[in-house]
Amino acid sequence: MKKQIGVFGMGVMGQAIARNLARHHYKTSIYNKTTSKTINILKKYPENIEGFLNLHEFVESLEKPRKILLMVSSNAVDTVLEELIELLDENDLIIDGGNSYYLDTERRMEKSAKKKIRFMGMGISGGEEGALNGPSIMPSGDFQDYLEVKEILENISAKVDQVPCVTYIGEKGSGHFVKMVHNGMEYAQMQLISEIYSYLRVSYSMEEIQKIWDRFNMGKMEGYLVKITADILKHKEKDHFLLDLISDVAESKGTGKWTSIAGLDYDVAIPSIISAMQARTLTHKKRFAVTKEYDAKLYDTDIEDLEKAYIFSMMIIYEQGFDLMRTASEKNQWHINLSNIATIWLGGCILQSVLLKDVAESFKKHSSLLLDPSILHELILSQDGNHRILKRMIDKNIYAPVMFSTNAYYEGLTHESLGTSLIQAQRDYFGAHTYQRKDREGYFHTEWKK
Ligand code: 6PG
């Protein structure tokens, strides 16, 4: 009997997705370049899965039009596509479920179309656990292609209040763009959490921080990244907290960098995301001196301020990421729906959080979170607490690039004057670049040196 879907690539995510499909009774073929992986999986999970050691047989095992889900690293997609195209028939569908760069996806769509093979870019978030038990899924491309796999995707996705965490994102490479921005915000939120942790670490013992974190994990701060942090903080190896043994150097695979570049390319200010990316880069530079952190117990009220600072920063990070998605969607005519994106991120993915409910609601009515009076009210209420934390961070010598740049972004959007008139005057002074005026229309140049 022919199989309904094939999964190419048996890394951590590919295996988990294949098992998820099989658990939902989809007859699934699997293939991996290193055949031992395929054999191991079949030994462990034979139900509804058939493995192939030969690519041609894998392709032939699938019912037509074939559906092949690629779960390979982004730099392997071109080679795999090259091999597959030779074996596939017209109208077969390749779905790239990896973290591919959206412009590569668009190029691959064009290349496949020349051979009358359909190609769809699809973001998948949730790590191994999500891929196995229900990820958040961001498919894009031709709407008819999406309809063909809609039911499968809805079945294997996470559910929140019975609603599947999957929606058609939009045309072309928009699914991978949205997943990329998801990851950019993931970088910013992880950095934010590490800054709050660093702040607590100078005044509290690990056991005390664990208690504080358990409190964070309830109420408005609740979310996947906060939850896993609570587990991480408790993890011990013999007498040591594992966190104290892990090197202070951050790795990355590219999506945060691509998001940062997209912010620059689309002229959208996303300083929190760029700072988070650069913060990871900085960890690779040799540290030349060790600054002593000022050590002092905090007041009880400080924890409430930290909660406020977290909520404040999170909302501003969302604003930046969604601003980038909205701008790219308008420019490329993807027609993406921001509220639907926030909704499918309520479950399954790394960004899932209670705050995203407010974001999903807000984008039903507003094009920007800062245009929503209730969100603005929340920001104003939490701003004092955020300021107090930032001041103490300076006093304590805490490294917190995301929290400071997030605050600066908000300041930048809430001040009548940002000192920019001086920049314009300087540009005109040395380069006759002209400037605009408040009191008159048009562009002006002044002979400054007269
Ligand atoms: C997800 C994650 C996933 C992966 C990141 C890690 O949504 O499931 O974002 O895609 O964990 O790519 O990225 P870095 O290695 O760049 O931190």
Short mmCIF file of C-alpha atoms and ligand atoms in Angstrom, two decimals:
data_model
loop_
_atom_site.label_atom_id
_atom_site.label_comp_id
_atom_site.label_asym_id
_atom_site.label_seq_id
_atom_site.Cartn_x
_atom_site.Cartn_y
_atom_site.Cartn_z
CA MET A 1 0.00 0.00 0.00
CA LYS A 2 1.32 3.45 -0.93
CA LYS A 3 2.14 5.88 1.87
CA GLN A 4 0.33 9.22 2.40
CA ILE A 5 3.39 11.29 3.21
CA GLY A 6 7.18 11.05 3.21
CA VAL A 7 9.58 12.67 5.65
CA PHE A 8 13.09 13.32 4.33
CA GLY A 9 15.65 13.92 7.09
CA MET A 10 15.78 12.03 10.37
CA GLY A 11 17.46 14.58 12.63
CA VAL A 12 15.81 15.33 15.96
CA MET A 13 12.96 17.34 14.39
CA GLY A 14 12.43 15.00 11.42
CA GLN A 15 12.15 11.93 13.65
CA ALA A 16 9.72 13.66 15.98
CA ILE A 17 7.47 14.87 13.13
CA ALA A 18 7.48 11.42 11.51
CA ARG A 19 6.41 9.85 14.80
CA ASN A 20 3.75 12.53 15.26
CA LEU A 21 2.36 11.76 11.76
CA ALA A 22 2.39 8.03 12.42
CA ARG A 23 0.66 8.50 15.76
CA HIS A 24 -2.11 10.30 13.89
CA HIS A 25 -2.46 7.21 11.66
CA TYR A 26 -0.81 8.68 8.60
CA LYS A 27 1.06 6.00 6.69
CA THR A 28 4.52 7.58 6.62
CA SER A 29 7.67 6.80 4.64
CA ILE A 30 10.97 7.99 6.04
CA TYR A 31 14.37 8.53 4.49
CA ASN A 32 17.72 9.73 5.77
CA LYS A 33 21.06 10.00 4.03
CA THR A 34 22.79 8.15 6.88
CA THR A 35 20.90 4.87 6.71
CA SER A 36 21.71 3.74 10.26
CA LYS A 37 19.42 6.46 11.63
CA THR A 38 16.49 5.15 9.56
CA ILE A 39 17.13 1.60 10.76
CA ASN A 40 17.26 2.72 14.41
CA ILE A 41 13.98 4.57 14.16
CA LEU A 42 12.25 1.60 12.57
CA LYS A 43 13.46 -0.62 15.39
CA LYS A 44 11.96 1.77 17.95
CA TYR A 45 8.78 3.00 16.24
CA PRO A 46 7.56 0.62 13.56
CA GLU A 47 3.85 1.55 13.76
CA ASN A 48 2.67 3.27 10.52
CA ILE A 49 6.28 4.07 9.53
CA GLU A 50 8.22 2.45 6.73
CA GLY A 51 11.84 3.35 6.22
CA PHE A 52 13.77 3.33 2.96
CA LEU A 53 17.49 3.13 2.48
CA ASN A 54 17.25 4.09 -1.16
CA LEU A 55 15.88 7.47 -2.25
CA HIS A 56 14.25 6.12 -5.39
CA GLU A 57 12.30 3.51 -3.39
CA PHE A 58 11.30 6.16 -0.85
CA VAL A 59 9.85 8.31 -3.62
CA GLU A 60 8.11 5.34 -5.27
CA SER A 61 6.50 4.34 -1.96
CA LEU A 62 4.36 7.49 -1.92
CA GLU A 63 0.85 7.93 -3.33
CA LYS A 64 0.50 10.55 -6.07
CA PRO A 65 0.60 13.48 -6.09
CA ARG A 66 3.42 12.83 -3.64
CA LYS A 67 3.85 14.88 -0.50
CA ILE A 68 7.38 15.05 0.86
CA LEU A 69 8.22 16.96 4.00
CA LEU A 70 11.87 18.06 4.11
CA MET A 71 13.31 18.20 7.62
CA VAL A 72 16.92 18.98 6.80
CA SER A 73 19.19 21.84 7.78
CA SER A 74 18.80 24.98 5.68
CA ASN A 75 22.17 24.56 3.97
CA ALA A 76 21.25 21.07 2.73
CA VAL A 77 17.94 21.99 1.05
CA ASP A 78 19.41 22.87 -2.37
CA THR A 79 21.27 19.58 -2.69
CA VAL A 80 18.26 17.57 -1.56
CA LEU A 81 15.98 19.46 -3.93
CA GLU A 82 18.33 18.77 -6.81
CA GLU A 83 18.20 15.02 -6.11
CA LEU A 84 14.45 14.91 -5.52
CA ILE A 85 13.45 16.90 -8.59
CA GLU A 86 15.02 14.21 -10.77
CA LEU A 87 12.84 11.53 -9.20
CA LEU A 88 9.53 13.32 -8.77
CA ASP A 89 6.62 13.67 -11.19
CA GLU A 90 4.71 16.76 -12.22
CA ASN A 91 2.40 18.10 -9.52
CA ASP A 92 4.21 16.40 -6.62
CA LEU A 93 4.55 18.62 -3.56
CA ILE A 94 7.73 19.30 -1.57
CA ILE A 95 7.26 21.02 1.79
CA ASP A 96 10.34 22.52 3.41
CA GLY A 97 9.72 22.33 7.17
CA GLY A 98 13.20 23.52 8.21
CA ASN A 99 14.43 26.97 9.19
CA SER A 100 15.18 28.11 5.62
CA TYR A 101 15.83 31.71 4.65
CA TYR A 102 12.64 33.03 3.05
CA LEU A 103 14.33 34.35 -0.11
CA ASP A 104 15.92 30.92 -0.65
CA THR A 105 12.43 29.44 -0.36
CA GLU A 106 11.12 31.79 -3.04
CA ARG A 107 14.02 30.89 -5.32
CA ARG A 108 13.34 27.18 -4.75
CA MET A 109 9.64 27.67 -5.51
CA GLU A 110 10.58 29.18 -8.87
CA LYS A 111 13.10 26.47 -9.61
CA SER A 112 10.62 23.68 -8.78
CA ALA A 113 7.84 25.37 -10.76
CA LYS A 114 9.98 25.14 -13.90
CA LYS A 115 9.74 21.36 -13.52
CA LYS A 116 6.03 21.65 -12.61
CA ILE A 117 6.81 20.48 -9.10
CA ARG A 118 5.14 22.33 -6.25
CA PHE A 119 7.26 23.71 -3.40
CA MET A 120 5.97 25.08 -0.12
CA GLY A 121 7.90 26.82 2.67
CA MET A 122 6.63 26.02 6.15
CA GLY A 123 7.90 27.18 9.53
CA ILE A 124 7.65 24.69 12.38
CA SER A 125 8.26 25.70 15.97
CA GLY A 126 8.36 23.84 19.24
CA GLY A 127 11.67 22.03 19.30
CA GLU A 128 11.69 18.26 19.65
CA GLU A 129 8.86 18.11 22.17
CA GLY A 130 6.61 20.30 20.04
CA ALA A 131 7.38 18.40 16.84
CA LEU A 132 6.44 15.17 18.60
CA ASN A 133 3.38 16.23 20.56
CA GLY A 134 2.11 19.16 18.52
CA PRO A 135 4.09 22.07 17.11
CA SER A 136 2.97 25.48 15.91
CA ILE A 137 3.01 25.40 12.11
CA MET A 138 3.42 28.29 9.64
CA PRO A 139 2.74 27.12 6.06
CA SER A 140 2.83 29.46 3.06
CA GLY A 141 2.91 29.49 -0.71
CA ASP A 142 0.10 28.54 -3.08
CA PHE A 143 -3.20 28.45 -1.15
CA GLN A 144 -4.43 25.37 -3.06
CA ASP A 145 -1.29 23.47 -2.06
CA TYR A 146 -1.94 24.40 1.54
CA LEU A 147 -5.53 23.13 1.31
CA GLU A 148 -4.20 19.78 0.19
CA VAL A 149 -2.23 19.33 3.43
CA LYS A 150 -4.41 21.42 5.75
CA GLU A 151 -6.05 18.44 7.45
CA ILE A 152 -2.75 16.67 8.10
CA LEU A 153 -1.18 19.83 9.53
CA GLU A 154 -4.18 20.55 11.74
CA ASN A 155 -4.12 17.02 13.09
CA ILE A 156 -0.44 17.00 14.02
CA SER A 157 -0.31 20.57 15.35
CA ALA A 158 -0.68 21.75 18.95
CA LYS A 159 -4.22 22.70 20.02
CA VAL A 160 -5.25 25.56 22.26
CA ASP A 161 -8.91 25.39 23.33
CA GLN A 162 -9.31 22.78 20.59
CA VAL A 163 -8.10 25.26 17.96
CA PRO A 164 -5.14 23.93 15.91
CA CYS A 165 -1.97 26.04 16.08
CA VAL A 166 -1.65 26.27 12.33
CA THR A 167 -2.85 28.84 9.83
CA TYR A 168 -2.08 29.64 6.21
CA ILE A 169 0.41 32.50 6.54
CA GLY A 170 0.40 33.94 3.05
CA GLU A 171 1.99 33.75 -0.36
CA LYS A 172 5.52 32.86 -1.41
CA GLY A 173 8.13 32.56 1.36
CA SER A 174 6.02 34.29 4.03
CA GLY A 175 5.85 31.17 6.26
CA HIS A 176 9.61 31.06 6.57
CA PHE A 177 9.75 34.83 7.04
CA VAL A 178 7.28 34.61 9.92
CA LYS A 179 9.20 31.69 11.47
CA MET A 180 12.40 33.71 11.11
CA VAL A 181 10.87 36.67 12.97
CA HIS A 182 9.50 34.24 15.58
CA ASN A 183 13.09 33.19 16.17
CA GLY A 184 14.33 36.79 16.22
CA MET A 185 11.86 37.48 19.03
CA GLU A 186 12.93 34.20 20.63
CA TYR A 187 16.52 35.55 20.78
CA ALA A 188 15.29 38.82 22.35
CA GLN A 189 13.10 37.08 24.93
CA MET A 190 15.84 34.62 25.89
CA GLN A 191 18.30 37.49 26.33
CA LEU A 192 15.69 39.40 28.39
CA ILE A 193 15.27 36.40 30.68
CA SER A 194 19.03 35.99 31.04
CA GLU A 195 19.35 39.68 31.98
CA ILE A 196 16.72 39.31 34.70
CA TYR A 197 18.50 36.17 35.89
CA SER A 198 21.87 38.02 35.99
CA TYR A 199 20.25 40.79 38.01
CA LEU A 200 18.84 38.33 40.54
CA ARG A 201 22.08 36.36 40.69
CA VAL A 202 24.04 39.19 42.27
CA SER A 203 21.68 39.41 45.24
CA TYR A 204 20.11 36.02 45.68
CA SER A 205 21.15 32.43 46.08
CA MET A 206 20.10 29.95 43.44
CA GLU A 207 17.52 28.48 45.83
CA GLU A 208 16.02 31.93 46.36
CA ILE A 209 15.97 32.59 42.62
CA GLN A 210 14.17 29.28 42.07
CA LYS A 211 11.38 30.43 44.40
CA ILE A 212 11.14 33.80 42.68
CA TRP A 213 11.05 32.07 39.31
CA ASP A 214 8.25 29.75 40.38
CA ARG A 215 6.28 32.87 41.19
CA PHE A 216 7.16 34.39 37.78
CA ASN A 217 5.89 31.23 36.19
CA MET A 218 2.37 31.96 37.40
CA GLY A 219 0.17 34.77 36.19
CA LYS A 220 1.05 37.19 33.43
CA MET A 221 4.66 36.11 32.97
CA GLU A 222 3.69 32.50 32.29
CA GLY A 223 5.08 31.12 29.09
CA TYR A 224 7.25 28.37 27.65
CA LEU A 225 10.61 30.14 28.05
CA VAL A 226 9.84 31.19 31.64
CA LYS A 227 8.69 27.64 32.41
CA ILE A 228 11.80 25.92 31.06
CA THR A 229 13.94 28.45 32.94
CA ALA A 230 12.31 27.31 36.20
CA ASP A 231 13.39 23.73 35.37
CA ILE A 232 16.88 24.77 34.28
CA LEU A 233 17.47 26.72 37.52
CA LYS A 234 16.80 23.59 39.56
CA HIS A 235 18.99 21.23 37.56
CA LYS A 236 21.96 19.91 39.53
CA GLU A 237 24.98 17.78 38.72
CA LYS A 238 26.24 16.33 41.97
CA ASP A 239 26.66 19.38 44.24
CA HIS A 240 26.68 21.95 41.47
CA PHE A 241 23.94 23.76 39.66
CA LEU A 242 24.46 22.81 36.03
CA LEU A 243 23.89 26.44 35.04
CA ASP A 244 27.08 27.37 36.91
CA LEU A 245 29.03 24.82 34.86
CA ILE A 246 27.82 25.83 31.39
CA SER A 247 30.18 28.12 29.42
CA ASP A 248 29.04 31.71 29.09
CA VAL A 249 29.16 31.67 25.27
CA ALA A 250 26.04 31.67 23.06
CA GLU A 251 25.72 29.85 19.74
CA SER A 252 23.22 30.55 16.97
CA LYS A 253 22.20 29.00 13.68
CA GLY A 254 21.28 32.06 11.66
CA THR A 255 17.63 33.01 12.07
CA GLY A 256 18.37 35.81 14.58
CA LYS A 257 20.95 37.27 12.22
CA TRP A 258 18.55 37.06 9.26
CA THR A 259 15.84 38.82 11.29
CA SER A 260 18.29 41.58 12.20
CA ILE A 261 19.25 42.01 8.55
CA ALA A 262 15.56 42.03 7.54
CA GLY A 263 14.94 44.84 10.03
CA LEU A 264 17.64 46.89 8.30
CA ASP A 265 16.48 45.91 4.80
CA TYR A 266 12.83 46.77 5.44
CA ASP A 267 13.68 49.95 7.41
CA VAL A 268 11.93 48.71 10.53
CA ALA A 269 13.39 49.52 13.96
CA ILE A 270 13.91 46.25 15.84
CA PRO A 271 16.64 47.26 18.33
CA SER A 272 15.72 44.61 20.92
CA ILE A 273 16.19 41.80 18.41
CA ILE A 274 19.39 43.24 16.99
CA SER A 275 20.77 43.79 20.52
CA ALA A 276 19.98 40.19 21.41
CA MET A 277 21.78 38.98 18.30
CA GLN A 278 24.77 41.19 19.03
CA ALA A 279 24.73 40.10 22.66
CA ARG A 280 25.28 36.52 21.47
CA THR A 281 28.09 37.70 19.19
CA LEU A 282 29.76 39.59 22.04
CA THR A 283 29.98 36.44 24.16
CA HIS A 284 32.59 35.12 21.70
CA LYS A 285 34.94 38.05 22.28
CA LYS A 286 37.65 37.62 24.86
CA ARG A 287 36.69 39.37 28.09
CA PHE A 288 39.49 41.67 29.09
CA ALA A 289 38.58 42.53 32.66
CA VAL A 290 36.20 41.41 35.29
CA THR A 291 33.94 44.04 36.79
CA LYS A 292 32.72 43.52 40.29
CA GLU A 293 28.98 43.54 40.56
CA TYR A 294 27.63 45.58 43.42
CA ASP A 295 26.16 43.12 45.84
CA ALA A 296 23.17 44.01 47.95
CA LYS A 297 19.93 42.48 49.02
CA LEU A 298 16.93 43.77 47.18
CA TYR A 299 13.73 45.05 48.66
CA ASP A 300 10.67 42.81 48.44
CA THR A 301 8.93 45.21 46.09
CA ASP A 302 11.75 44.70 43.63
CA ILE A 303 10.24 41.41 42.45
CA GLU A 304 7.06 43.20 41.45
CA ASP A 305 9.18 45.71 39.56
CA LEU A 306 10.94 42.86 37.78
CA GLU A 307 7.57 41.45 36.71
CA LYS A 308 6.64 44.87 35.39
CA ALA A 309 9.96 45.23 33.59
CA TYR A 310 9.48 41.81 32.01
CA ILE A 311 5.96 42.56 30.79
CA PHE A 312 7.03 45.99 29.53
CA SER A 313 9.97 44.53 27.60
CA MET A 314 7.96 41.61 26.21
CA MET A 315 5.26 43.86 24.78
CA ILE A 316 7.88 46.08 23.14
CA ILE A 317 9.66 43.04 21.68
CA TYR A 318 6.34 41.83 20.23
CA GLU A 319 5.68 45.28 18.78
CA GLN A 320 9.02 45.22 16.96
CA GLY A 321 8.65 41.69 15.57
CA PHE A 322 5.06 42.23 14.44
CA ASP A 323 5.99 45.60 12.94
CA LEU A 324 8.60 43.83 10.82
CA MET A 325 6.12 41.16 9.70
CA ARG A 326 3.46 43.76 8.87
CA THR A 327 5.90 45.86 6.85
CA ALA A 328 7.29 42.89 4.90
CA SER A 329 3.77 41.60 4.26
CA GLU A 330 2.64 44.96 2.86
CA LYS A 331 5.73 45.33 0.72
CA ASN A 332 5.53 41.79 -0.68
CA GLN A 333 1.72 41.56 -0.71
CA TRP A 334 1.70 38.42 1.40
CA HIS A 335 -1.57 39.46 3.13
CA ILE A 336 -0.55 37.98 6.46
CA ASN A 337 -2.95 38.30 9.39
CA LEU A 338 -1.06 39.38 12.52
CA SER A 339 -3.78 38.31 14.94
CA ASN A 340 -3.86 34.79 13.46
CA ILE A 341 -0.09 34.55 13.82
CA ALA A 342 -0.24 35.48 17.52
CA THR A 343 -3.06 32.93 17.92
CA ILE A 344 -1.11 30.01 16.44
CA TRP A 345 1.78 30.91 18.73
CA LEU A 346 -0.39 30.42 21.82
CA GLY A 347 0.57 26.75 21.80
CA GLY A 348 3.27 24.44 20.50
CA CYS A 349 6.00 26.99 19.89
CA ILE A 350 8.91 28.45 21.83
CA LEU A 351 7.22 31.87 22.07
CA GLN A 352 3.99 30.58 23.61
CA SER A 353 2.99 32.83 26.51
CA VAL A 354 -0.02 34.24 28.29
CA LEU A 355 0.84 37.75 27.00
CA LEU A 356 0.34 36.60 23.41
CA LYS A 357 -3.43 36.41 24.10
CA ASP A 358 -3.47 40.20 24.50
CA VAL A 359 -1.37 40.52 21.35
CA ALA A 360 -3.78 38.33 19.35
CA GLU A 361 -6.78 40.35 20.59
CA SER A 362 -5.08 43.67 19.94
CA PHE A 363 -4.18 42.91 16.32
CA LYS A 364 -7.85 42.14 15.58
CA LYS A 365 -8.51 45.88 15.92
CA HIS A 366 -5.20 47.70 15.70
CA SER A 367 -2.27 47.70 13.31
CA SER A 368 0.22 48.38 16.12
CA LEU A 369 0.21 47.39 19.80
CA LEU A 370 1.12 50.96 20.67
CA LEU A 371 -2.10 52.18 19.05
CA ASP A 372 -4.14 50.00 21.40
CA PRO A 373 -5.21 52.11 24.43
CA SER A 374 -5.38 49.11 26.77
CA ILE A 375 -1.86 47.94 25.88
CA LEU A 376 -0.53 51.48 26.11
CA HIS A 377 -2.15 51.76 29.53
CA GLU A 378 -0.41 48.54 30.61
CA LEU A 379 2.93 49.87 29.33
CA ILE A 380 2.51 53.14 31.18
CA LEU A 381 1.66 51.24 34.38
CA SER A 382 4.72 49.01 34.09
CA GLN A 383 7.13 51.74 32.96
CA ASP A 384 7.91 52.99 36.50
CA GLY A 385 8.90 49.52 37.64
CA ASN A 386 11.00 49.08 34.50
CA HIS A 387 12.80 52.38 35.17
CA ARG A 388 13.57 51.41 38.76
CA ILE A 389 15.05 48.10 37.59
CA LEU A 390 17.16 49.77 34.91
CA LYS A 391 18.53 52.28 37.41
CA ARG A 392 19.49 49.48 39.78
CA MET A 393 20.99 47.54 36.90
CA ILE A 394 23.33 50.46 36.26
CA ASP A 395 24.19 50.68 39.96
CA LYS A 396 24.90 46.97 40.06
CA ASN A 397 26.88 46.86 36.80
CA ILE A 398 24.49 44.39 35.22
CA TYR A 399 24.88 43.64 31.53
CA ALA A 400 21.39 44.13 30.05
CA PRO A 401 21.51 45.23 26.37
CA VAL A 402 18.00 44.08 25.50
CA MET A 403 16.31 45.74 28.46
CA PHE A 404 18.06 49.05 27.78
CA SER A 405 17.46 49.04 24.04
CA THR A 406 13.83 48.03 24.58
CA ASN A 407 13.36 50.96 26.91
CA ALA A 408 15.09 53.28 24.41
CA TYR A 409 12.72 52.11 21.65
CA TYR A 410 9.72 53.04 23.78
CA GLU A 411 11.28 56.38 24.69
CA GLY A 412 11.91 57.00 21.01
CA LEU A 413 8.24 56.59 20.22
CA THR A 414 6.92 58.64 23.10
CA HIS A 415 9.07 61.79 22.93
CA GLU A 416 8.19 64.82 20.89
CA SER A 417 11.87 65.62 20.36
CA LEU A 418 14.66 63.08 19.99
CA GLY A 419 17.43 65.55 19.26
CA THR A 420 17.20 64.62 15.59
CA SER A 421 17.11 68.24 14.45
CA LEU A 422 20.79 68.44 15.39
CA ILE A 423 21.63 65.41 13.24
CA GLN A 424 19.84 66.99 10.28
CA ALA A 425 21.67 70.27 10.87
CA GLN A 426 25.04 68.47 11.01
CA ARG A 427 24.27 66.58 7.77
CA ASP A 428 23.40 69.83 6.11
CA TYR A 429 26.49 71.54 7.58
CA PHE A 430 29.06 69.12 6.22
CA GLY A 431 27.30 67.72 3.17
CA ALA A 432 24.52 70.13 2.14
CA HIS A 433 22.09 67.23 2.55
CA THR A 434 19.21 69.65 3.32
CA TYR A 435 16.64 69.44 6.11
CA GLN A 436 12.90 69.87 6.57
CA ARG A 437 11.40 72.51 8.92
CA LYS A 438 8.55 72.55 11.41
CA ASP A 439 7.31 75.94 10.27
CA ARG A 440 7.51 75.61 6.48
CA GLU A 441 7.04 72.95 3.76
CA GLY A 442 9.94 71.86 1.60
CA TYR A 443 13.66 71.07 1.87
CA PHE A 444 16.16 73.71 3.01
CA HIS A 445 19.88 74.29 2.99
CA THR A 446 21.75 76.80 5.15
CA GLU A 447 25.17 78.34 4.52
CA TRP A 448 26.26 77.45 8.08
CA LYS A 449 29.84 78.67 7.82
CA LYS A 450 29.09 82.23 6.82
C1 6PG B 1 11.75 26.58 17.39
C2 6PG B 1 13.18 26.99 17.56
C3 6PG B 1 14.05 26.17 16.69
C4 6PG B 1 15.51 26.20 17.12
C5 6PG B 1 16.17 27.49 16.81
C6 6PG B 1 17.43 27.66 17.60
O1 6PG B 1 10.96 27.45 17.09
O2 6PG B 1 11.46 25.40 17.57
O3 6PG B 1 13.34 28.32 17.22
O4 6PG B 1 13.80 26.53 15.38
O5 6PG B 1 15.61 25.91 18.45
O6 6PG B 1 16.49 27.48 15.44
O7 6PG B 1 18.08 28.66 17.02
P1 6PG B 1 19.53 29.07 17.39
O8 6PG B 1 20.36 27.82 17.34
O9 6PG B 1 19.89 30.04 16.32
O10 6PG B 1 19.46 29.63 18.76
#
